[in-house]
Structures are given as C-alpha cells and as structure tokens.
Amino acid sequence: MSKKKRKELTKLSIAELKALVQKPDLVEWTDTSAPDPRLLVHIKAHRNVVPVPTHWSLKREYLSSKRGIEKPAFALPKFIQETGISEMRDAALEKQEQATLKQKQRERVQPKMGRLDIDYQKLYEAFFRFQTKPELTRYGEVYYEGKEYETNLRHLRPGELSDELKEALNIPPGAPPPWLINQQRFGPPPSYPALKIPGLNAPPPPGAMWGFHPGGYGKPPVDEHNRPLYGGDIFGVLQTQQTAQQGEPVEKDLWGELQPME
C-alpha cells in the first residue's frame, strides 16, 4: 500500500470531524488535511482567537486584483469640512497662483504666517462636539479584497424598515410590509421571539385599519375565542387602560414664574 493511500485511509471526513468536536460550525473543508484536525478545531474554538486570513489558500498574490483600480481622492471628514478650512485653503492657493514671479520670490524669503486663521470656537466645536468616530475594524478582522464595498449592517435593527427599503418596495407611509400576511399565517420569526410587529403581536399604528385593501393590516391573528395567537395586545386594549388617568388630576401649572417687566 502506498503512502498516499495509507494517508487517505487514516484521514477523517468532514462529518466525522464535526461529530468529534464541540463546535462543529467552525469546521472547514481544509481542516481534515491538518496533521491534528481535532487540536486545530479546539484552538479555533477558543475565545478571542484570531482566525487565519482567508487569502492563505489563494494561488494569486494578496491584493493583486486591486492594481488597476483607481484610488479615490482623499476627502476631509465632515466635521472638519464644516469649519470652512477647505474654502480658505482654495482661496489662498488661487491667490498664490495669481501672484507674479517677484511676489513669489519675496514670499520665499519673507513668508507670511497665520493666513489660514480659524476661530478657536469653531475648532473646539469641531473636535470636541461634532467629531464622529470613523469606521474601525473589529478585533481579529483582516482586510480582504472588496471589504469596503460591502453593505454595513451594524446600524440596522430587526423590525425597523429603512427609507431605502420602503422606497424599493414602494410601501406608502403607514402601510404594512408585504410579508405581514404570511407572518399572520405562519407566526413571528423564531429568531426574534420578543419582537413587536404591528398587526401580528402589537396593535396597528394610529390611523391604520384591518383588512386586505391597499394599506390594510390583514386579518387579526386570533383563535376561535378571540384570543391572540402570538400573544401581545393586537387590539390596543391594554394601552388605553394604561393611559387612563387614575386618581386626582395632577396640576401641571408652573410655580415660581417671574412676572413680566413693566
């Protein structure tokens, strides 16, 4: 028996390796070729372990496909642009281009300082009040080709429809999403059991109506005893009870108000 066949007989399959380790979702198809596959997956399962970059198995060189891409010009952050330094610099450069040769030589010998003088209050507000944090790479992440073109999903939240999605699906204001009818039939998403969805386990917004007409919220998901199938207060009964005032009315008049000057 050759050495290659002996190695193939002792080599674990992906299914066998996934059955032996505690976290089978970390197993990749290349892990079975390692000298000790179980030790490799055990190391990968540790907390805060930086993964091996994905370009290790590529035949071509790292970032070789970005050679012909034109790099965009550098742009100042928005909080620095609002100080007006770009306009002042452009005006100074334009004035410098219009200067004569004698003025340029005099400027080299006796340069004038402090031409781009910006108000201190503007600089303070720009760097201490309006400064925004740039997009940073997370721990253990390595840059790969095309990473800057990926859609950023960190600011998105489940259940909240963005303006771009509403415009793409042509959803008018106050209308439900088109998948609400199927959610009323099959239930809320199992990954988000506590998510409140209007028309499913929460009352529709003010001004909306039940029904299958354009802009309607379908049929209320209730059983034969008129109880909600997926919990929640779909008819808004509890909200009216909570907003009902209990006890004596509270005086909200201002006290200690200064009299107007005559």
PDB file of C-alpha atoms in Angstrom:
ATOM      1  CA  MET A   1       0.000   0.000   0.000  1.00  0.00           C
ATOM      2  CA  SER A   2       1.366   3.362  -0.982  1.00  0.00           C
ATOM      3  CA  LYS A   3       1.893   6.238   1.428  1.00  0.00           C
ATOM      4  CA  LYS A   4      -0.824   8.329  -0.228  1.00  0.00           C
ATOM      5  CA  LYS A   5      -3.471   5.581   0.119  1.00  0.00           C
ATOM      6  CA  ARG A   6      -2.472   4.959   3.742  1.00  0.00           C
ATOM      7  CA  LYS A   7      -2.917   8.675   4.444  1.00  0.00           C
ATOM      8  CA  GLU A   8      -6.358   8.709   2.799  1.00  0.00           C
ATOM      9  CA  LEU A   9      -7.496   5.774   4.937  1.00  0.00           C
ATOM     10  CA  THR A  10      -6.476   7.458   8.201  1.00  0.00           C
ATOM     11  CA  LYS A  11      -7.871  10.854   7.137  1.00  0.00           C
ATOM     12  CA  LEU A  12     -11.111  11.912   8.824  1.00  0.00           C
ATOM     13  CA  SER A  13     -14.084  13.059   6.805  1.00  0.00           C
ATOM     14  CA  ILE A  14     -15.815  16.366   7.489  1.00  0.00           C
ATOM     15  CA  ALA A  15     -18.842  14.598   9.023  1.00  0.00           C
ATOM     16  CA  GLU A  16     -16.648  12.545  11.358  1.00  0.00           C
ATOM     17  CA  LEU A  17     -14.664  15.602  12.428  1.00  0.00           C
ATOM     18  CA  LYS A  18     -17.843  17.565  13.147  1.00  0.00           C
ATOM     19  CA  ALA A  19     -19.104  14.697  15.291  1.00  0.00           C
ATOM     20  CA  LEU A  20     -15.909  14.672  17.388  1.00  0.00           C
ATOM     21  CA  VAL A  21     -15.626  18.389  18.225  1.00  0.00           C
ATOM     22  CA  GLN A  22     -17.777  20.599  20.464  1.00  0.00           C
ATOM     23  CA  LYS A  23     -18.331  23.379  17.909  1.00  0.00           C
ATOM     24  CA  PRO A  24     -18.940  21.728  14.518  1.00  0.00           C
ATOM     25  CA  ASP A  25     -19.852  25.070  12.895  1.00  0.00           C
ATOM     26  CA  LEU A  26     -16.156  26.052  12.950  1.00  0.00           C
ATOM     27  CA  VAL A  27     -15.052  23.055  10.878  1.00  0.00           C
ATOM     28  CA  GLU A  28     -13.925  23.896   7.344  1.00  0.00           C
ATOM     29  CA  TRP A  29     -13.230  21.554   4.468  1.00  0.00           C
ATOM     30  CA  THR A  30      -9.468  22.159   4.754  1.00  0.00           C
ATOM     31  CA  ASP A  31      -9.317  21.191   8.437  1.00  0.00           C
ATOM     32  CA  THR A  32      -9.342  17.480   7.640  1.00  0.00           C
ATOM     33  CA  SER A  33      -5.945  17.788   5.937  1.00  0.00           C
ATOM     34  CA  ALA A  34      -4.232  19.123   9.078  1.00  0.00           C
ATOM     35  CA  PRO A  35      -1.759  16.906  10.997  1.00  0.00           C
ATOM     36  CA  ASP A  36      -4.071  17.022  14.047  1.00  0.00           C
ATOM     37  CA  PRO A  37      -7.571  18.134  12.978  1.00  0.00           C
ATOM     38  CA  ARG A  38      -9.102  17.849  16.463  1.00  0.00           C
ATOM     39  CA  LEU A  39      -6.434  20.058  18.016  1.00  0.00           C
ATOM     40  CA  LEU A  40      -6.857  22.604  15.219  1.00  0.00           C
ATOM     41  CA  VAL A  41     -10.620  22.906  15.734  1.00  0.00           C
ATOM     42  CA  HIS A  42     -10.091  23.008  19.523  1.00  0.00           C
ATOM     43  CA  ILE A  43      -7.750  26.005  19.123  1.00  0.00           C
ATOM     44  CA  LYS A  44     -10.185  27.733  16.752  1.00  0.00           C
ATOM     45  CA  ALA A  45     -12.990  27.320  19.301  1.00  0.00           C
ATOM     46  CA  HIS A  46     -11.124  29.255  21.993  1.00  0.00           C
ATOM     47  CA  ARG A  47     -12.307  32.739  22.923  1.00  0.00           C
ATOM     48  CA  ASN A  48     -10.607  35.740  21.258  1.00  0.00           C
ATOM     49  CA  VAL A  49      -8.581  33.545  18.904  1.00  0.00           C
ATOM     50  CA  VAL A  50      -7.731  35.451  15.724  1.00  0.00           C
ATOM     51  CA  PRO A  51      -8.715  33.344  12.690  1.00  0.00           C
ATOM     52  CA  VAL A  52      -6.316  32.622   9.858  1.00  0.00           C
ATOM     53  CA  PRO A  53      -6.845  35.087   6.970  1.00  0.00           C
ATOM     54  CA  THR A  54      -8.926  33.659   4.150  1.00  0.00           C
ATOM     55  CA  HIS A  55      -6.357  34.501   1.466  1.00  0.00           C
ATOM     56  CA  TRP A  56      -3.856  31.901   2.724  1.00  0.00           C
ATOM     57  CA  SER A  57      -5.118  29.304   0.248  1.00  0.00           C
ATOM     58  CA  LEU A  58      -5.317  31.586  -2.814  1.00  0.00           C
ATOM     59  CA  LYS A  59      -2.993  30.933  -5.721  1.00  0.00           C
ATOM     60  CA  ARG A  60      -2.573  34.586  -6.645  1.00  0.00           C
ATOM     61  CA  GLU A  61      -0.840  37.232  -4.589  1.00  0.00           C
ATOM     62  CA  TYR A  62      -2.571  39.164  -1.824  1.00  0.00           C
ATOM     63  CA  LEU A  63      -4.450  42.260  -3.149  1.00  0.00           C
ATOM     64  CA  SER A  64      -3.277  41.557  -6.697  1.00  0.00           C
ATOM     65  CA  SER A  65      -6.717  42.344  -8.132  1.00  0.00           C
ATOM     66  CA  LYS A  66      -6.628  45.930  -6.813  1.00  0.00           C
ATOM     67  CA  ARG A  67      -3.741  47.018  -9.034  1.00  0.00           C
ATOM     68  CA  GLY A  68      -5.890  48.511 -11.782  1.00  0.00           C
ATOM     69  CA  ILE A  69      -8.467  50.161  -9.506  1.00  0.00           C
ATOM     70  CA  GLU A  70      -8.241  53.932  -9.279  1.00  0.00           C
ATOM     71  CA  LYS A  71      -7.980  55.169  -5.734  1.00  0.00           C
ATOM     72  CA  PRO A  72     -10.476  57.954  -4.886  1.00  0.00           C
ATOM     73  CA  ALA A  73      -9.103  61.281  -3.760  1.00  0.00           C
ATOM     74  CA  PHE A  74      -8.802  61.847  -0.048  1.00  0.00           C
ATOM     75  CA  ALA A  75     -11.700  63.779   1.470  1.00  0.00           C
ATOM     76  CA  LEU A  76     -11.662  65.520   4.816  1.00  0.00           C
ATOM     77  CA  PRO A  77     -14.126  64.306   7.446  1.00  0.00           C
ATOM     78  CA  LYS A  78     -17.413  66.156   7.585  1.00  0.00           C
ATOM     79  CA  PHE A  79     -16.771  67.780  10.964  1.00  0.00           C
ATOM     80  CA  ILE A  80     -13.519  69.311   9.623  1.00  0.00           C
ATOM     81  CA  GLN A  81     -15.140  70.452   6.353  1.00  0.00           C
ATOM     82  CA  GLU A  82     -17.747  72.392   8.317  1.00  0.00           C
ATOM     83  CA  THR A  83     -15.015  74.618   9.784  1.00  0.00           C
ATOM     84  CA  GLY A  84     -14.531  76.150   6.307  1.00  0.00           C
ATOM     85  CA  ILE A  85     -10.826  75.351   6.080  1.00  0.00           C
ATOM     86  CA  SER A  86     -11.173  73.934   2.552  1.00  0.00           C
ATOM     87  CA  GLU A  87     -12.618  77.174   1.161  1.00  0.00           C
ATOM     88  CA  MET A  88      -9.925  79.229   2.893  1.00  0.00           C
ATOM     89  CA  ARG A  89      -7.197  76.976   1.525  1.00  0.00           C
ATOM     90  CA  ASP A  90      -8.602  77.101  -2.012  1.00  0.00           C
ATOM     91  CA  ALA A  91      -8.772  80.886  -1.856  1.00  0.00           C
ATOM     92  CA  ALA A  92      -5.168  81.062  -0.636  1.00  0.00           C
ATOM     93  CA  LEU A  93      -3.969  78.731  -3.417  1.00  0.00           C
ATOM     94  CA  GLU A  94      -5.869  80.756  -6.040  1.00  0.00           C
ATOM     95  CA  LYS A  95      -4.289  83.966  -4.772  1.00  0.00           C
ATOM     96  CA  GLN A  96      -0.872  82.289  -4.851  1.00  0.00           C
ATOM     97  CA  GLU A  97      -1.340  81.268  -8.483  1.00  0.00           C
ATOM     98  CA  GLN A  98      -2.202  84.832  -9.477  1.00  0.00           C
ATOM     99  CA  ALA A  99       0.929  86.227  -7.819  1.00  0.00           C
ATOM    100  CA  THR A 100       3.795  87.413 -10.010  1.00  0.00           C
ATOM    101  CA  LEU A 101       7.259  85.873 -10.040  1.00  0.00           C
ATOM    102  CA  LYS A 102       8.641  88.762  -7.966  1.00  0.00           C
ATOM    103  CA  GLN A 103       5.953  88.260  -5.318  1.00  0.00           C
ATOM    104  CA  LYS A 104       6.664  84.518  -5.185  1.00  0.00           C
ATOM    105  CA  GLN A 105      10.385  85.122  -4.663  1.00  0.00           C
ATOM    106  CA  ARG A 106       9.631  87.661  -1.946  1.00  0.00           C
ATOM    107  CA  GLU A 107       7.303  85.130  -0.318  1.00  0.00           C
ATOM    108  CA  ARG A 108      10.098  82.552  -0.180  1.00  0.00           C
ATOM    109  CA  VAL A 109      12.460  84.974   1.529  1.00  0.00           C
ATOM    110  CA  GLN A 110       9.913  86.550   3.879  1.00  0.00           C
ATOM    111  CA  PRO A 111       6.946  84.178   4.242  1.00  0.00           C
ATOM    112  CA  LYS A 112       3.797  85.448   5.941  1.00  0.00           C
ATOM    113  CA  MET A 113       2.395  83.207   8.665  1.00  0.00           C
ATOM    114  CA  GLY A 114      -1.128  82.846  10.023  1.00  0.00           C
ATOM    115  CA  ARG A 115      -3.029  83.209   6.770  1.00  0.00           C
ATOM    116  CA  LEU A 116      -5.411  80.310   7.497  1.00  0.00           C
ATOM    117  CA  ASP A 117      -6.608  81.675  10.811  1.00  0.00           C
ATOM    118  CA  ILE A 118      -9.763  79.899  12.008  1.00  0.00           C
ATOM    119  CA  ASP A 119     -11.827  80.861  15.003  1.00  0.00           C
ATOM    120  CA  TYR A 120     -10.864  78.866  18.089  1.00  0.00           C
ATOM    121  CA  GLN A 121     -14.524  78.258  18.970  1.00  0.00           C
ATOM    122  CA  LYS A 122     -15.111  76.610  15.578  1.00  0.00           C
ATOM    123  CA  LEU A 123     -12.136  74.307  16.053  1.00  0.00           C
ATOM    124  CA  TYR A 124     -13.210  73.440  19.584  1.00  0.00           C
ATOM    125  CA  GLU A 125     -16.751  72.562  18.481  1.00  0.00           C
ATOM    126  CA  ALA A 126     -15.464  70.587  15.502  1.00  0.00           C
ATOM    127  CA  PHE A 127     -13.132  68.340  17.527  1.00  0.00           C
ATOM    128  CA  PHE A 128     -14.937  68.136  20.873  1.00  0.00           C
ATOM    129  CA  ARG A 129     -18.638  68.394  19.990  1.00  0.00           C
ATOM    130  CA  PHE A 130     -19.228  67.335  16.389  1.00  0.00           C
ATOM    131  CA  GLN A 131     -16.386  64.863  15.872  1.00  0.00           C
ATOM    132  CA  THR A 132     -17.616  61.479  14.683  1.00  0.00           C
ATOM    133  CA  LYS A 133     -15.904  58.164  15.193  1.00  0.00           C
ATOM    134  CA  PRO A 134     -14.631  56.630  11.938  1.00  0.00           C
ATOM    135  CA  GLU A 135     -15.424  53.074  10.922  1.00  0.00           C
ATOM    136  CA  LEU A 136     -12.872  50.838  12.600  1.00  0.00           C
ATOM    137  CA  THR A 137     -12.033  47.192  12.050  1.00  0.00           C
ATOM    138  CA  ARG A 138     -13.127  44.809  14.763  1.00  0.00           C
ATOM    139  CA  TYR A 139     -10.774  42.671  16.813  1.00  0.00           C
ATOM    140  CA  GLY A 140      -9.248  39.873  14.770  1.00  0.00           C
ATOM    141  CA  GLU A 141     -10.508  41.121  11.394  1.00  0.00           C
ATOM    142  CA  VAL A 142      -8.098  41.305   8.479  1.00  0.00           C
ATOM    143  CA  TYR A 143      -8.690  43.334   5.350  1.00  0.00           C
ATOM    144  CA  TYR A 144      -9.706  41.359   2.292  1.00  0.00           C
ATOM    145  CA  GLU A 145     -10.480  42.369  -1.264  1.00  0.00           C
ATOM    146  CA  GLY A 146     -13.846  44.045  -1.657  1.00  0.00           C
ATOM    147  CA  LYS A 147     -14.380  44.685   2.052  1.00  0.00           C
ATOM    148  CA  GLU A 148     -15.020  48.415   1.538  1.00  0.00           C
ATOM    149  CA  TYR A 149     -17.832  47.650  -0.939  1.00  0.00           C
ATOM    150  CA  GLU A 150     -19.842  45.516   1.498  1.00  0.00           C
ATOM    151  CA  THR A 151     -23.069  46.855   2.962  1.00  0.00           C
ATOM    152  CA  ASN A 152     -22.754  47.978   6.560  1.00  0.00           C
ATOM    153  CA  LEU A 153     -25.469  46.242   8.582  1.00  0.00           C
ATOM    154  CA  ARG A 154     -24.383  47.288  12.087  1.00  0.00           C
ATOM    155  CA  HIS A 155     -26.800  50.205  12.307  1.00  0.00           C
ATOM    156  CA  LEU A 156     -29.798  48.131  11.195  1.00  0.00           C
ATOM    157  CA  ARG A 157     -32.242  46.685  13.716  1.00  0.00           C
ATOM    158  CA  PRO A 158     -34.750  43.835  13.165  1.00  0.00           C
ATOM    159  CA  GLY A 159     -38.275  45.064  12.620  1.00  0.00           C
ATOM    160  CA  GLU A 160     -37.279  48.597  11.577  1.00  0.00           C
ATOM    161  CA  LEU A 161     -37.721  49.325   7.867  1.00  0.00           C
ATOM    162  CA  SER A 162     -35.259  51.788   6.407  1.00  0.00           C
ATOM    163  CA  ASP A 163     -36.316  54.523   3.999  1.00  0.00           C
ATOM    164  CA  GLU A 164     -34.352  52.833   1.196  1.00  0.00           C
ATOM    165  CA  LEU A 165     -36.260  49.561   1.708  1.00  0.00           C
ATOM    166  CA  LYS A 166     -39.622  51.338   1.791  1.00  0.00           C
ATOM    167  CA  GLU A 167     -38.776  53.120  -1.423  1.00  0.00           C
ATOM    168  CA  ALA A 168     -37.567  49.926  -3.104  1.00  0.00           C
ATOM    169  CA  LEU A 169     -40.728  48.011  -2.125  1.00  0.00           C
ATOM    170  CA  ASN A 170     -42.964  51.028  -2.854  1.00  0.00           C
ATOM    171  CA  ILE A 171     -44.520  50.958   0.643  1.00  0.00           C
ATOM    172  CA  PRO A 172     -46.629  54.074   1.270  1.00  0.00           C
ATOM    173  CA  PRO A 173     -46.472  55.827   4.676  1.00  0.00           C
ATOM    174  CA  GLY A 174     -48.393  53.935   7.359  1.00  0.00           C
ATOM    175  CA  ALA A 175     -48.793  50.781   5.248  1.00  0.00           C
ATOM    176  CA  PRO A 176     -47.580  47.360   6.460  1.00  0.00           C
ATOM    177  CA  PRO A 177     -44.741  45.427   4.806  1.00  0.00           C
ATOM    178  CA  PRO A 178     -45.838  42.918   2.146  1.00  0.00           C
ATOM    179  CA  TRP A 179     -44.778  39.920   4.259  1.00  0.00           C
ATOM    180  CA  LEU A 180     -47.190  40.711   7.126  1.00  0.00           C
ATOM    181  CA  ILE A 181     -49.926  38.469   5.672  1.00  0.00           C
ATOM    182  CA  ASN A 182     -47.569  35.468   5.681  1.00  0.00           C
ATOM    183  CA  GLN A 183     -46.431  36.302   9.210  1.00  0.00           C
ATOM    184  CA  GLN A 184     -50.052  36.285  10.355  1.00  0.00           C
ATOM    185  CA  ARG A 185     -50.378  32.824   8.837  1.00  0.00           C
ATOM    186  CA  PHE A 186     -47.083  31.254   9.964  1.00  0.00           C
ATOM    187  CA  GLY A 187     -46.175  33.325  13.032  1.00  0.00           C
ATOM    188  CA  PRO A 188     -43.374  35.720  14.016  1.00  0.00           C
ATOM    189  CA  PRO A 189     -39.736  34.990  13.159  1.00  0.00           C
ATOM    190  CA  PRO A 190     -38.366  32.366  15.586  1.00  0.00           C
ATOM    191  CA  SER A 191     -35.009  34.158  15.859  1.00  0.00           C
ATOM    192  CA  TYR A 192     -36.683  37.202  17.429  1.00  0.00           C
ATOM    193  CA  PRO A 193     -39.451  35.921  19.743  1.00  0.00           C
ATOM    194  CA  ALA A 194     -39.746  39.216  21.682  1.00  0.00           C
ATOM    195  CA  LEU A 195     -40.033  41.397  18.569  1.00  0.00           C
ATOM    196  CA  LYS A 196     -43.179  43.545  18.490  1.00  0.00           C
ATOM    197  CA  ILE A 197     -44.668  43.628  14.982  1.00  0.00           C
ATOM    198  CA  PRO A 198     -47.718  45.850  14.324  1.00  0.00           C
ATOM    199  CA  GLY A 199     -50.592  43.715  13.074  1.00  0.00           C
ATOM    200  CA  LEU A 200     -49.094  40.484  14.430  1.00  0.00           C
ATOM    201  CA  ASN A 201     -48.500  40.809  18.186  1.00  0.00           C
ATOM    202  CA  ALA A 202     -48.907  44.591  18.522  1.00  0.00           C
ATOM    203  CA  PRO A 203     -51.702  46.989  17.541  1.00  0.00           C
ATOM    204  CA  PRO A 204     -51.508  48.724  14.162  1.00  0.00           C
ATOM    205  CA  PRO A 205     -50.315  52.340  14.184  1.00  0.00           C
ATOM    206  CA  PRO A 206     -52.884  55.136  14.668  1.00  0.00           C
ATOM    207  CA  GLY A 207     -54.968  55.653  11.552  1.00  0.00           C
ATOM    208  CA  ALA A 208     -54.413  52.143  10.178  1.00  0.00           C
ATOM    209  CA  MET A 209     -57.244  49.671   9.626  1.00  0.00           C
ATOM    210  CA  TRP A 210     -57.586  45.911   9.453  1.00  0.00           C
ATOM    211  CA  GLY A 211     -58.435  44.440   6.063  1.00  0.00           C
ATOM    212  CA  PHE A 212     -56.940  43.304   2.776  1.00  0.00           C
ATOM    213  CA  HIS A 213     -57.352  46.598   0.949  1.00  0.00           C
ATOM    214  CA  PRO A 214     -54.256  48.585  -0.079  1.00  0.00           C
ATOM    215  CA  GLY A 215     -52.653  49.759   3.146  1.00  0.00           C
ATOM    216  CA  GLY A 216     -54.690  47.329   5.291  1.00  0.00           C
ATOM    217  CA  TYR A 217     -53.204  45.180   8.018  1.00  0.00           C
ATOM    218  CA  GLY A 218     -54.896  41.918   7.040  1.00  0.00           C
ATOM    219  CA  LYS A 219     -56.905  39.795   9.442  1.00  0.00           C
ATOM    220  CA  PRO A 220     -56.241  39.895  13.204  1.00  0.00           C
ATOM    221  CA  PRO A 221     -54.437  36.652  14.174  1.00  0.00           C
ATOM    222  CA  VAL A 222     -56.873  35.320  16.811  1.00  0.00           C
ATOM    223  CA  ASP A 223     -58.316  31.906  17.656  1.00  0.00           C
ATOM    224  CA  GLU A 224     -61.997  30.898  17.929  1.00  0.00           C
ATOM    225  CA  HIS A 225     -62.195  32.537  21.386  1.00  0.00           C
ATOM    226  CA  ASN A 226     -60.884  35.854  20.031  1.00  0.00           C
ATOM    227  CA  ARG A 227     -57.548  35.441  21.814  1.00  0.00           C
ATOM    228  CA  PRO A 228     -54.303  36.489  20.080  1.00  0.00           C
ATOM    229  CA  LEU A 229     -52.450  33.552  18.560  1.00  0.00           C
ATOM    230  CA  TYR A 230     -48.986  35.030  19.069  1.00  0.00           C
ATOM    231  CA  GLY A 231     -49.541  36.988  22.281  1.00  0.00           C
ATOM    232  CA  GLY A 232     -49.368  40.713  22.681  1.00  0.00           C
ATOM    233  CA  ASP A 233     -52.091  43.321  22.556  1.00  0.00           C
ATOM    234  CA  ILE A 234     -53.137  43.416  18.907  1.00  0.00           C
ATOM    235  CA  PHE A 235     -56.298  45.460  19.564  1.00  0.00           C
ATOM    236  CA  GLY A 236     -54.634  48.089  21.757  1.00  0.00           C
ATOM    237  CA  VAL A 237     -56.897  47.394  24.759  1.00  0.00           C
ATOM    238  CA  LEU A 238     -54.128  47.409  27.345  1.00  0.00           C
ATOM    239  CA  GLN A 239     -52.703  50.671  26.053  1.00  0.00           C
ATOM    240  CA  THR A 240     -55.987  52.501  26.633  1.00  0.00           C
ATOM    241  CA  GLN A 241     -56.161  51.084  30.161  1.00  0.00           C
ATOM    242  CA  GLN A 242     -52.632  52.238  30.940  1.00  0.00           C
ATOM    243  CA  THR A 243     -53.201  55.717  29.556  1.00  0.00           C
ATOM    244  CA  ALA A 244     -56.445  56.090  31.531  1.00  0.00           C
ATOM    245  CA  GLN A 245     -55.835  58.530  34.381  1.00  0.00           C
ATOM    246  CA  GLN A 246     -56.052  57.108  37.881  1.00  0.00           C
ATOM    247  CA  GLY A 247     -56.760  59.275  40.913  1.00  0.00           C
ATOM    248  CA  GLU A 248     -57.000  63.025  41.032  1.00  0.00           C
ATOM    249  CA  PRO A 249     -55.660  65.097  38.128  1.00  0.00           C
ATOM    250  CA  VAL A 250     -52.132  66.359  38.604  1.00  0.00           C
ATOM    251  CA  GLU A 251     -51.635  70.112  38.463  1.00  0.00           C
ATOM    252  CA  LYS A 252     -49.013  70.941  35.863  1.00  0.00           C
ATOM    253  CA  ASP A 253     -49.018  74.700  36.216  1.00  0.00           C
ATOM    254  CA  LEU A 254     -45.676  76.407  36.573  1.00  0.00           C
ATOM    255  CA  TRP A 255     -44.774  77.648  40.048  1.00  0.00           C
ATOM    256  CA  GLY A 256     -42.365  80.408  40.885  1.00  0.00           C
ATOM    257  CA  GLU A 257     -42.878  82.040  37.493  1.00  0.00           C
ATOM    258  CA  LEU A 258     -41.372  85.510  37.190  1.00  0.00           C
ATOM    259  CA  GLN A 259     -43.688  88.384  36.460  1.00  0.00           C
ATOM    260  CA  PRO A 260     -43.013  90.231  33.179  1.00  0.00           C
ATOM    261  CA  MET A 261     -41.175  93.525  33.439  1.00  0.00           C
ATOM    262  CA  GLU A 262     -43.446  96.547  33.027  1.00  0.00           C
TER     263      GLU A 262
END
